[in-house]
CSV table of C-alpha atoms in Angstrom, one decimal:
chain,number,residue,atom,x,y,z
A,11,UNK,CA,-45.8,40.4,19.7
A,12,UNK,CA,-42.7,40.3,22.1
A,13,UNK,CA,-44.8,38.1,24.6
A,14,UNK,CA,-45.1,35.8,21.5
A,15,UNK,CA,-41.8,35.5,20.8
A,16,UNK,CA,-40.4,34.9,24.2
A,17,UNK,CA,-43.2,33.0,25.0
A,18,UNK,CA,-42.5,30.1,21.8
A,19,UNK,CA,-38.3,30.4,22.8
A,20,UNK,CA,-39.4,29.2,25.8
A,21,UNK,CA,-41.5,26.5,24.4
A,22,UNK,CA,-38.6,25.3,22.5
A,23,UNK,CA,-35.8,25.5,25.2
A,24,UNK,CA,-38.5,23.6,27.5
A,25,UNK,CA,-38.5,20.2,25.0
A,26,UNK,CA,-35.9,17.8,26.2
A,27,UNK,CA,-34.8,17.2,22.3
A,28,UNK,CA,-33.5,21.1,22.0
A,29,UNK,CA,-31.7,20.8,25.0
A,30,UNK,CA,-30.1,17.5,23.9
A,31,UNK,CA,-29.2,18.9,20.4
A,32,UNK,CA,-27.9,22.1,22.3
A,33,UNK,CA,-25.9,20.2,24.7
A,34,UNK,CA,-24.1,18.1,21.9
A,35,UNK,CA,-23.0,21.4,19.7
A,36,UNK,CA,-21.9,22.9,22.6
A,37,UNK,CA,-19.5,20.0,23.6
A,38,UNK,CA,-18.3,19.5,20.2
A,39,UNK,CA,-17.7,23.2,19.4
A,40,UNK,CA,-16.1,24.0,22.7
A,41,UNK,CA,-13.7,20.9,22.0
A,42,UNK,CA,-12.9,22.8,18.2
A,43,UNK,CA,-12.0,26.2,19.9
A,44,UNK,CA,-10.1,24.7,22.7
A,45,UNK,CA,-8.2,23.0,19.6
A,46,UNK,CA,-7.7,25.9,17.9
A,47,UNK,CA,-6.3,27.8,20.5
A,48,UNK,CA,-4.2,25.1,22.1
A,49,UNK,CA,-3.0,24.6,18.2
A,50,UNK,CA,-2.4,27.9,17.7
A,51,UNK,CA,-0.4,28.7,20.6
A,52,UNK,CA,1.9,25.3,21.2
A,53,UNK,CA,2.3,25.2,17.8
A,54,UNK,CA,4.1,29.0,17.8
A,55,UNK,CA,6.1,27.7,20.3
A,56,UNK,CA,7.1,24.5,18.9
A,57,UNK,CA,7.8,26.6,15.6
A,58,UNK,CA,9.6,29.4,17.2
A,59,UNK,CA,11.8,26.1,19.0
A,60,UNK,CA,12.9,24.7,15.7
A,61,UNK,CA,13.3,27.0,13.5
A,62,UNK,CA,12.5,27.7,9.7
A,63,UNK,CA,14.7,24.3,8.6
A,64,UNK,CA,13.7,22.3,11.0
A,65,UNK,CA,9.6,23.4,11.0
A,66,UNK,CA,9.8,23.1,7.2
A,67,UNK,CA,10.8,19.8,7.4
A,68,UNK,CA,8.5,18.8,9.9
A,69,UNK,CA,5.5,20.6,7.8
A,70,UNK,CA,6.6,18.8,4.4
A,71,UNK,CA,6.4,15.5,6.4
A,72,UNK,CA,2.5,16.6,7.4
A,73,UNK,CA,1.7,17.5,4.0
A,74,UNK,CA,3.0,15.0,2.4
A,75,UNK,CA,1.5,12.1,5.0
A,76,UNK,CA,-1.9,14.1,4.6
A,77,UNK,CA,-2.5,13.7,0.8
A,78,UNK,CA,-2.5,10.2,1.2
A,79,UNK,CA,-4.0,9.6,4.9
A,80,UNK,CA,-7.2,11.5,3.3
A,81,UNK,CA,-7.4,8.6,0.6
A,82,UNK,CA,-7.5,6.1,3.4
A,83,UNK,CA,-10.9,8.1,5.2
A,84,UNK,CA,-12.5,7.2,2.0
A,85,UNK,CA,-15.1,9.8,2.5
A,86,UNK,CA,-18.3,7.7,3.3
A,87,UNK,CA,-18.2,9.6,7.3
A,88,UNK,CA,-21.2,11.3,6.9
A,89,UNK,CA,-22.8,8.6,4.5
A,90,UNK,CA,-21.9,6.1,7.9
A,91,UNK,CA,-23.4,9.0,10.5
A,92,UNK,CA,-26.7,9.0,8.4
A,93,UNK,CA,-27.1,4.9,8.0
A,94,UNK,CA,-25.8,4.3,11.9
A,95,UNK,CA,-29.3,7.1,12.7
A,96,UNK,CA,-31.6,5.2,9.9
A,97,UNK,CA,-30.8,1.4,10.9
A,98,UNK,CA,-29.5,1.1,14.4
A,99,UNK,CA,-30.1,-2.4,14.6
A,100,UNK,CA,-27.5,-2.9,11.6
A,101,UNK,CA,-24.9,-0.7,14.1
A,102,UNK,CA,-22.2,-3.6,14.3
A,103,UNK,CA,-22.4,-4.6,10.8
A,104,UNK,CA,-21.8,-1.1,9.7
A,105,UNK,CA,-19.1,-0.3,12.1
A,106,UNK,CA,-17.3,-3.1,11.6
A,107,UNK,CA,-17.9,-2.6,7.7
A,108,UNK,CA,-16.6,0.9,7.9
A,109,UNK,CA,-13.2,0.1,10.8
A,110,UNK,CA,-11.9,-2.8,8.1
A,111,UNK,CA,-12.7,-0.7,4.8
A,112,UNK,CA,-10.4,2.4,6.2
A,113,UNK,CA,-8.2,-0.4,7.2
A,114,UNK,CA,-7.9,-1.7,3.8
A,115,UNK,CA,-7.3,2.4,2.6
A,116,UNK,CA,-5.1,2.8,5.0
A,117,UNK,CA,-3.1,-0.1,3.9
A,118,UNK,CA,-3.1,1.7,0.3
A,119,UNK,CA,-2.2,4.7,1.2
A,120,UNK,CA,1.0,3.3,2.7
A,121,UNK,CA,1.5,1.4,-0.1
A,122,UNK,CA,1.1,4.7,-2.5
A,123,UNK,CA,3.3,5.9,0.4
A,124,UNK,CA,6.5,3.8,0.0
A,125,UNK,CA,6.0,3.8,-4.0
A,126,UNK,CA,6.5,7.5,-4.7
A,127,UNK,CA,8.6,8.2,-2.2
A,128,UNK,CA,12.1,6.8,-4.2
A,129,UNK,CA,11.0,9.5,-6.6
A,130,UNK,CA,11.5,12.5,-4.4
A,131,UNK,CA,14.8,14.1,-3.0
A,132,UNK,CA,14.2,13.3,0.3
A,133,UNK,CA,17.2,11.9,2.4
A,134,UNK,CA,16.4,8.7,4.5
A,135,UNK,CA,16.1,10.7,7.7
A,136,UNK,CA,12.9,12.5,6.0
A,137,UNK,CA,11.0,9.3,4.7
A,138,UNK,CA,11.8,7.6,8.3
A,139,UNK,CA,9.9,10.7,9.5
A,140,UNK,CA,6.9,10.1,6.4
A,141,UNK,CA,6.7,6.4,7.3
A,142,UNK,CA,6.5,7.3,11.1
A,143,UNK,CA,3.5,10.0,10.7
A,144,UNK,CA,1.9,7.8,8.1
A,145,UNK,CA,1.7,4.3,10.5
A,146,UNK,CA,-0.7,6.5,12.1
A,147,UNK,CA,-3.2,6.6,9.2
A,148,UNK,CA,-4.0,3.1,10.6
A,149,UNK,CA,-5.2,4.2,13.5
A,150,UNK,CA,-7.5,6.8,12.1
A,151,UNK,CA,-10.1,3.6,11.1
A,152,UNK,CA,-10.8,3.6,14.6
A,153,UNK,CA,-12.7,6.9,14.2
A,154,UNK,CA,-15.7,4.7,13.7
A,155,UNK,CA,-16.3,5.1,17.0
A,156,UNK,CA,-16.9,8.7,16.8
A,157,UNK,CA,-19.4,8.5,14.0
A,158,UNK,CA,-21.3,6.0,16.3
A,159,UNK,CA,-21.8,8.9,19.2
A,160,UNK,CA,-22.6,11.3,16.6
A,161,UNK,CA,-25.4,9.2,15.7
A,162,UNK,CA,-26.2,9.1,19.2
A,163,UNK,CA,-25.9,12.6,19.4
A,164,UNK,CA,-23.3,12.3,22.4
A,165,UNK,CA,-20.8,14.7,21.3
A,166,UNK,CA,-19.8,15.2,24.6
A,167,UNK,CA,-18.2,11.7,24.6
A,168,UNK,CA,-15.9,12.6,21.7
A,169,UNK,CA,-15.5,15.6,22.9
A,170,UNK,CA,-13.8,14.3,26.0
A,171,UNK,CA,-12.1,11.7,23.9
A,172,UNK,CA,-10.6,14.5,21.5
A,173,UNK,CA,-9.8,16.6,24.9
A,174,UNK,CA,-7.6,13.9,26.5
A,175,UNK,CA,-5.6,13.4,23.0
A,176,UNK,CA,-5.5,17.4,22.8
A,177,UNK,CA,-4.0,18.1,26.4
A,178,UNK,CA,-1.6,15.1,26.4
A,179,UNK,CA,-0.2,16.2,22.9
A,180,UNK,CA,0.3,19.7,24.3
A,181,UNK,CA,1.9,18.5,27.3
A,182,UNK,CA,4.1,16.3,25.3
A,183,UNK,CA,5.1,19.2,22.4
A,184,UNK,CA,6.1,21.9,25.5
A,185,UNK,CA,8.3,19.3,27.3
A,186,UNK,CA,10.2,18.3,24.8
A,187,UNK,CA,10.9,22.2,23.8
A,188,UNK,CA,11.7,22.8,27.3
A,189,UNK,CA,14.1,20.2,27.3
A,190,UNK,CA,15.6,20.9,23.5
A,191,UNK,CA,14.9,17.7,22.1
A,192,UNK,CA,15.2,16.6,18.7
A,193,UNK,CA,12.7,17.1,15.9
A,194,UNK,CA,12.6,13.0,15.6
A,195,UNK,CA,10.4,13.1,18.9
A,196,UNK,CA,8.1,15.3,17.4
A,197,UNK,CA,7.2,14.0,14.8
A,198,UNK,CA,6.8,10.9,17.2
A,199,UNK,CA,4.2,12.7,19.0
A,200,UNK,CA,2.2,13.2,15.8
A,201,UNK,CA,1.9,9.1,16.0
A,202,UNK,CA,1.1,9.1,19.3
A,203,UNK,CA,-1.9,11.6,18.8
A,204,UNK,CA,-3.3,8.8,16.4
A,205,UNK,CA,-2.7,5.9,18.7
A,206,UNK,CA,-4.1,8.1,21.7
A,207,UNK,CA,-7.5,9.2,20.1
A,208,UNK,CA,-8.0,5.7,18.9
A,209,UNK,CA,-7.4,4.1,22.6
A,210,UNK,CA,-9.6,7.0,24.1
A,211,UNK,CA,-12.5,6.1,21.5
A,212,UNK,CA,-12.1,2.2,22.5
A,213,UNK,CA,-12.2,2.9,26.2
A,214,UNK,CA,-15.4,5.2,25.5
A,215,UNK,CA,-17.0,2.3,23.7
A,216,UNK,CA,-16.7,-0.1,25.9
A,217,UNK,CA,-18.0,1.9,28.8
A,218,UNK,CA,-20.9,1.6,26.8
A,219,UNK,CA,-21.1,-2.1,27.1
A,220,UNK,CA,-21.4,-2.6,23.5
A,221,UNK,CA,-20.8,-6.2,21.6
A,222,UNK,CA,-17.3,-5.7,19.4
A,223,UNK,CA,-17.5,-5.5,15.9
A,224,UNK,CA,-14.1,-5.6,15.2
A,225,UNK,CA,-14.9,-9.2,12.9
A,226,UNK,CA,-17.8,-8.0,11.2
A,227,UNK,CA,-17.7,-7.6,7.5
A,228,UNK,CA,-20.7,-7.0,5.7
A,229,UNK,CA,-20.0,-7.1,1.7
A,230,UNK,CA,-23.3,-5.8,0.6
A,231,UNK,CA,-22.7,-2.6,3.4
A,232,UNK,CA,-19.2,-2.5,1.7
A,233,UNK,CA,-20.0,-1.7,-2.0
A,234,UNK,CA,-22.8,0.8,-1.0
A,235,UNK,CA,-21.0,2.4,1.3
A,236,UNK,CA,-18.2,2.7,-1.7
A,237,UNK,CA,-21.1,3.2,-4.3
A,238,UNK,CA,-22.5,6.2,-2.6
A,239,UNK,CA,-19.0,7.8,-1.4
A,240,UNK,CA,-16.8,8.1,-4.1
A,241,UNK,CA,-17.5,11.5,-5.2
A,242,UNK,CA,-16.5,12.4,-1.8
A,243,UNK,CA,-13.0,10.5,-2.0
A,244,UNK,CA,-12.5,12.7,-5.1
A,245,UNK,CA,-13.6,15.7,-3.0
A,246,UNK,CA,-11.2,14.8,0.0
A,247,UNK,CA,-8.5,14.1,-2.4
A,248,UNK,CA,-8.6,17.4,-4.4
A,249,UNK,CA,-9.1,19.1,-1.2
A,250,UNK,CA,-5.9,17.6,0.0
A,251,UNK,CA,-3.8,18.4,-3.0
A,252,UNK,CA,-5.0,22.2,-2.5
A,253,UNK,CA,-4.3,22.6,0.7
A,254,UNK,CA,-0.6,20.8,1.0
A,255,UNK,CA,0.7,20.2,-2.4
A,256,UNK,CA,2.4,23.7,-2.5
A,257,UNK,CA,4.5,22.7,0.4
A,258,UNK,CA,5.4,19.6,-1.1
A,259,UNK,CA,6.1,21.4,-4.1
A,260,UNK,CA,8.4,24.0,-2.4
A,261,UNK,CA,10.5,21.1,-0.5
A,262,UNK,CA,11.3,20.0,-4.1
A,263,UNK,CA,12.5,23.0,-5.6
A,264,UNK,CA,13.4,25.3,-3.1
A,265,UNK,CA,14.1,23.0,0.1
A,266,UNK,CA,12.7,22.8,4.0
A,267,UNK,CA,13.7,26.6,4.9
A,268,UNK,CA,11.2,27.9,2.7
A,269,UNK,CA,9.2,25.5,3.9
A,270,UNK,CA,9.2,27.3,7.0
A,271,UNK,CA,8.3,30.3,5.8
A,272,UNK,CA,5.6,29.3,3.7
A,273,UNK,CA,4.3,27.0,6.5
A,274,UNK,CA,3.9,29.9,9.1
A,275,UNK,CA,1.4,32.1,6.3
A,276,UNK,CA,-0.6,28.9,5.5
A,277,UNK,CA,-1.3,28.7,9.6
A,278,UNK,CA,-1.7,32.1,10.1
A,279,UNK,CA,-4.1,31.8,7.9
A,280,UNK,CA,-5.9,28.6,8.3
A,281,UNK,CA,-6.8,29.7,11.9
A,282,UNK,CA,-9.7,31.5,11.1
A,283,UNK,CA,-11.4,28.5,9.1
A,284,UNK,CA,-13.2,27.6,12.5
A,285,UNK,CA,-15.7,30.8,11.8
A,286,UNK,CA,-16.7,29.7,8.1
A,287,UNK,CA,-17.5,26.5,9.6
A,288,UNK,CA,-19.5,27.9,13.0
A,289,UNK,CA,-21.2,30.7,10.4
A,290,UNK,CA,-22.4,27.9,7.6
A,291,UNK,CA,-23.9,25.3,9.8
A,292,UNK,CA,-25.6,28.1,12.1
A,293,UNK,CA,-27.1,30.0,9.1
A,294,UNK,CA,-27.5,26.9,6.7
A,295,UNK,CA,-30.5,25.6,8.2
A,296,UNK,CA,-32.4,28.5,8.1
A,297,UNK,CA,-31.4,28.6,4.4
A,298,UNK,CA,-32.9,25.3,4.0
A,299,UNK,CA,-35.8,25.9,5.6
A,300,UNK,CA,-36.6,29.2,3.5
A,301,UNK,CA,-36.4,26.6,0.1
A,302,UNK,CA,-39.3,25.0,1.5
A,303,UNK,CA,-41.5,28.0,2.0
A,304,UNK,CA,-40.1,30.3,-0.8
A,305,UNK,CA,-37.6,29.3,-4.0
A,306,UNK,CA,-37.1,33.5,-4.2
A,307,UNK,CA,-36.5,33.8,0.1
A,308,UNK,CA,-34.3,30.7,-0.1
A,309,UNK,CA,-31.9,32.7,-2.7
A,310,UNK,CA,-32.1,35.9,-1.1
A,311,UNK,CA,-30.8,33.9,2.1
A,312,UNK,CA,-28.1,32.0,0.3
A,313,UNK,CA,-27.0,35.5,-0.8
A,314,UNK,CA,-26.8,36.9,2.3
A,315,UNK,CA,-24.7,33.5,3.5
A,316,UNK,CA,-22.6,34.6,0.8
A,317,UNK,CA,-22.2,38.6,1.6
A,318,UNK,CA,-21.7,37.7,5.4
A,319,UNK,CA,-19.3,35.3,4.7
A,320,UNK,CA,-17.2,37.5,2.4
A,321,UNK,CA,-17.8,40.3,4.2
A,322,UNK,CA,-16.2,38.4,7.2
A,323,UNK,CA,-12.6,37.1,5.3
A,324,UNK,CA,-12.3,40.6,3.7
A,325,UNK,CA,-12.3,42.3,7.4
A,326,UNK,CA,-9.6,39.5,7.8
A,327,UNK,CA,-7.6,39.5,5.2
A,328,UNK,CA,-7.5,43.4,5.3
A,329,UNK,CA,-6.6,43.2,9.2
A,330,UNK,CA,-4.3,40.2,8.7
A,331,UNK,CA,-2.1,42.5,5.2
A,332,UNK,CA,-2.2,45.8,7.8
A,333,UNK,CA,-0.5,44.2,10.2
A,334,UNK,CA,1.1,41.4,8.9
A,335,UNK,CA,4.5,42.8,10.0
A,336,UNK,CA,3.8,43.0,13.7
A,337,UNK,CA,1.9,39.2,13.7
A,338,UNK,CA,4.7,37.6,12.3
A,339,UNK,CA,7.2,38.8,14.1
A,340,UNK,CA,5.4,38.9,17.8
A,341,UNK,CA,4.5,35.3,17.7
A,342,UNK,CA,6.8,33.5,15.4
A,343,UNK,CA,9.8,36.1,15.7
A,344,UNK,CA,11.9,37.6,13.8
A,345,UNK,CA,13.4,34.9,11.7
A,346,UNK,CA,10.0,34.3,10.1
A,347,UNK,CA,10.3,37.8,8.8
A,348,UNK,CA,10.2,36.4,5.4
A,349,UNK,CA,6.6,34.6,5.5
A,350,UNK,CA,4.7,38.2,5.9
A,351,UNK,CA,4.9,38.6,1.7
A,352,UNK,CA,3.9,35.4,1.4
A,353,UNK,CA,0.9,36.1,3.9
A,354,UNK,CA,-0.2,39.2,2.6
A,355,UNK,CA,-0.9,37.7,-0.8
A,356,UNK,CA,-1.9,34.0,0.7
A,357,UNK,CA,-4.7,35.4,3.4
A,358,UNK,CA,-6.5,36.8,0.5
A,359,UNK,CA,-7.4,32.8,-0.4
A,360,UNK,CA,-9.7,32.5,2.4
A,361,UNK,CA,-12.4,34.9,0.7
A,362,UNK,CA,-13.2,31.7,-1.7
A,363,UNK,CA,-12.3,29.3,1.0
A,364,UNK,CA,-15.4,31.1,3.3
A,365,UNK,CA,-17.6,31.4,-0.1
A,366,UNK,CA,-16.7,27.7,-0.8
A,367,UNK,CA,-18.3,26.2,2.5
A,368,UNK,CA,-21.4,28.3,1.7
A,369,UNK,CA,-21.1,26.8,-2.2
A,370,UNK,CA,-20.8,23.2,-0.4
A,371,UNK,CA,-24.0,23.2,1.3
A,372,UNK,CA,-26.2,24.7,-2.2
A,373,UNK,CA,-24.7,22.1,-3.5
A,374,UNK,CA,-26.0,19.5,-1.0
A,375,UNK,CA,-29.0,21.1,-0.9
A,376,UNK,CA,-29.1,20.7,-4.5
A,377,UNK,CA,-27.6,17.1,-4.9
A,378,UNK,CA,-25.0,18.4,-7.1
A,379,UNK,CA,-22.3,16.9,-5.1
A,380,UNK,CA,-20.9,15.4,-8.0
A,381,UNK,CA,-20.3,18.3,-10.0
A,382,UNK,CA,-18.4,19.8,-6.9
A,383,UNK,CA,-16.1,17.0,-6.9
A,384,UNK,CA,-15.4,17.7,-10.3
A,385,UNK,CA,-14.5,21.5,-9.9
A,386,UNK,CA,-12.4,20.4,-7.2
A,387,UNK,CA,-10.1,17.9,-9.3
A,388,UNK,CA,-9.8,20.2,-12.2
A,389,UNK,CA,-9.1,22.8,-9.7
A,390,UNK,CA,-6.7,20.6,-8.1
A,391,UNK,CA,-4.7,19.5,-11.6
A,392,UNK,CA,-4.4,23.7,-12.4
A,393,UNK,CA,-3.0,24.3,-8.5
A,394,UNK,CA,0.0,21.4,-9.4
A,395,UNK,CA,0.6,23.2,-13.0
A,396,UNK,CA,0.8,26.8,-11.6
A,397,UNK,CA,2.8,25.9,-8.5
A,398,UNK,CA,5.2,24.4,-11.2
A,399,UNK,CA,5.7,27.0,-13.2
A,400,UNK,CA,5.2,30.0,-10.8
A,401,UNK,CA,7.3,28.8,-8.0
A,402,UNK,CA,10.6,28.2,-10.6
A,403,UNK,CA,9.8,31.7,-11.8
A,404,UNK,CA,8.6,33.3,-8.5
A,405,UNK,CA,9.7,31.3,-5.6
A,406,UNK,CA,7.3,31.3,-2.2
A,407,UNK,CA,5.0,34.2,-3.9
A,408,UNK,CA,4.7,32.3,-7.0
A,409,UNK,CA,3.2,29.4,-5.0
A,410,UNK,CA,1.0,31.5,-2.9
A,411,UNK,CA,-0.5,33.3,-5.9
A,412,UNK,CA,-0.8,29.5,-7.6
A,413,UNK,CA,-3.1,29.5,-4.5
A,414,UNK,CA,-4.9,32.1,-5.1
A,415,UNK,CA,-5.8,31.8,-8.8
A,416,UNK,CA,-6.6,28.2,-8.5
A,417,UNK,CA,-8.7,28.7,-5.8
A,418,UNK,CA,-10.5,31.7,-7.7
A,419,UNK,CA,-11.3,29.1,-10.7
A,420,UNK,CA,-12.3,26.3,-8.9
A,421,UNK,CA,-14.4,27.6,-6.6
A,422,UNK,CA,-16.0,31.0,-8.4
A,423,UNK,CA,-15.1,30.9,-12.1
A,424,UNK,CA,-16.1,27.0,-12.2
A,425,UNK,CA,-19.8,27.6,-11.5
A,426,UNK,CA,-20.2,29.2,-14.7
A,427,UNK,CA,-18.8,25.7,-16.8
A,428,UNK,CA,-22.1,23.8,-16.0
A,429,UNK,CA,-26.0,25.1,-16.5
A,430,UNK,CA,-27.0,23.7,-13.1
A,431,UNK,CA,-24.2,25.8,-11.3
A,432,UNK,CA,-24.4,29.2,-13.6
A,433,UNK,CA,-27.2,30.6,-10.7
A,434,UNK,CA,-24.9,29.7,-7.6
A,435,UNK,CA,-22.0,31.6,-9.9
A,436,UNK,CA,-24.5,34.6,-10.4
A,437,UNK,CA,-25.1,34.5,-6.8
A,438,UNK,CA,-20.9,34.4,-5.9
A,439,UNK,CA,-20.8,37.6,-8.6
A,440,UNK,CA,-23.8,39.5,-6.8
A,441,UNK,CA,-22.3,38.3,-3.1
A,442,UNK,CA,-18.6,39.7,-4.3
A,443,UNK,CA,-19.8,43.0,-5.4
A,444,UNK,CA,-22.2,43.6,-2.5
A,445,UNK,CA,-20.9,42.2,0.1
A,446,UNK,CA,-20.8,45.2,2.1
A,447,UNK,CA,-24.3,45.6,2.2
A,448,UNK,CA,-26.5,42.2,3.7
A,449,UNK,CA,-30.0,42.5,3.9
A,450,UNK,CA,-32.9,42.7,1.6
A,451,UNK,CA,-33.5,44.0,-2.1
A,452,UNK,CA,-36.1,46.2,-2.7
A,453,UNK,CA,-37.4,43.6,-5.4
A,454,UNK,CA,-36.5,40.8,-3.2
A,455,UNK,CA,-33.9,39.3,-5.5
């Protein structure tokens, strides 16, 4: 039996289209680690450089520029991925469809920009710092490019792209702390990581000796790209809103310092989101493939998904309350003292944030995308009402347990609203209380 099973590994490791596909997830997640850690790491620094003020104002800037920017990505990335794989020969006219639509949203986006804006507090120093992080969203419609490789499956390409952009921002962020500057050249440098990654991904096109498609627009490729991608705006929008409304939130009624403190528990825990992604599309397929030999397997496996995966942020979140204290204060110091309460209560969010990117894929593998977007928006609405009220009542805690709870009804408790989502939210239940044990049922439920 063991001679069988090394002998078809080796079979498959021998075709040329294994090794390819191999090759390309390799590249792309070395590039995503290297990220991480490079983030990670020059970010402490930079934070530890300016200080609670000075890093709040510079994370309210990024949240605020990222609830719009993700309007002007329009959500049709993988929608383009999949047509650039079915109809190569329709490349340009798709490409060039795609670059001026996220032109046109990012056009809108700095529109929406500069019309809310006069309703906030901010002083003119901050929205010069929102406008100059948000010219950047312009540059993201050059992203096209990478959705074109991906279709080729030459991650290494982007990789290399996303590499350069990576080591010169780093560079960039450690000179200027090393020679004090102001925090107007870093937010500069969050421009110039835009304008960079897009001038890396137009060299790496046209090393490929590929016809421009800059003045192609197709209006037929338009409106089903649109058609077919709006639950996904919704999606990227509500996403958006959960992840960085709070910190807008907390400018407005409790100003940049806390901010700072709020901002440090939000990275300290959005760190670990690489391993829900690596741990879903690993597993996933295998989950996919069991719905097409056995309806009872395929649950048993998206259970599992679910135990691991929970089983996974609750060794986190447990680690990351325990010493919570001693994290803080080694890598951010001891002025960030106050962001460990916040932590402890905020870490606890990435046990629906893991279950969620399990959720995501039954729900693609359901097409029930739809009804996602919809738990995400309501979701969304209940994060802005709690954060009100809780963070005038509670301050930083209030917002984090706004986090929390709206996390817990969007992504859990909403299953159980619609009939087609009540057996993914008997699954969650099962997955919650069992987590500590993965593996099969007697009855093989």
């Amino acid at each position: 039996m063991l001679n069988n099973i090394h002998n078809r590994i080796r079979s498959i490791i021998k075709k040329r289209g294994f090794i390819r596909y191999l090759n390309n997830i390799l590249w792309l997640m070395s590039e995503k680690v290297l990220r991480i850690v490079a983030g990670l790491l020059v970010g402490i620094w930079v934070a530890r450089f300016l200080g609670p003020e000075q890093f709040g104002v510079l994370s309210y800037v990024l949240s605020f520029t990222a609830i719009f920017g993700c309007v002007a990505k329009l959500g049709f990335d993988g929608i383009l991925i999949r047509d650039l794989v079915n109809e190569p020969n329709e490349r340009d006219k798709y490409l060039g469809t795609a670059f001026w639509l996220k032109i046109i949203g990012a056009i809108l986006a700095l529109t929406s920009i500069a019309i809310i804006l006069p309703f906030t507090s901010n002083d003119a120093t901050t929205n010069l710092y929102i406008f100059i992080i948000g010219a950047g969203i312009i540059f993201q419609s050059f992203e096209v490019i990478d959705f074109y490789f991906q279709s080729k499956v030459q991650g290494k390409v982007v990789s290399i792209c996303k590499t350069i952009q990576l080591a010169l921002s780093s560079l960039i962020k450690i000179y200027l702390v090393l020679v004090k500057a102001e925090l107007v050249w870093f937010v500069l440098v969050v421009l110039v990581d835009s304008l960079s990654l897009a001038i890396s991904y137009i060299i790496a096109y046209r090393l490929q000796k590929k016809p421009t498609f800059y003045l192609i627009f197709d209006l037929a490729i338009a409106r089903k790209l649109l058609k077919e991608s709006w639950p996904m705006i919704l999606s990227g929008v509500a996403i958006s809103v959960y992840m960085k409304i709070d910190q807008v939130m907390i400018k407005e009624i409790m100003g940049p310092v806390s901010v700072g403190y709020y901002a440090v528990a939000v990275r300290l825990t959005e760190v670990w989101l690489f391993i829900t992604a690596a741990v879903t599309t690993s597993l996933f397929p295998a989950v996919l493939n069991a719905k097409k030999v056995d309806e009872r397997l395929y649950y048993q496996r998206l259970l599992n998904l679910y135990r691991l995966l929970i089983l996974i942020s609750v060794v986190i979140s447990i680690a990351m309350t325990l010493f919570s204290v001693e994290i803080v204060e080694t890598a951010f110091g001891s002025e960030y003292l106050p962001s460990v309460d916040i932590l402890i209560i905020y870490i606890w969010s990435n046990i629906f944030i893991f279950m969620n990117n399990g959720s995501r894929m039954w729900y693609t593998a359901e097409n029930k995308q739809k009804l996602i977007s919809f738990n995400l928006v309501i979701g969304a609405v209940i994060n802005v009402f709690l954060n009100l009220i809780l963070i005038n009542y509670y301050g930083l805690i209030g917002a984090a347990f706004a986090t929390l709870i709206s996390y817990f009804l969007a992504i859990y408790l909403g299953n159980a609203i619609f009939k087609g989502t009540r057996i993914n939210f008997k699954l969650q239940t099962k997955a919650l209380l069992t987590f500590y044990w993965i593996g099969w049922d007697k009855n093989g439920k």
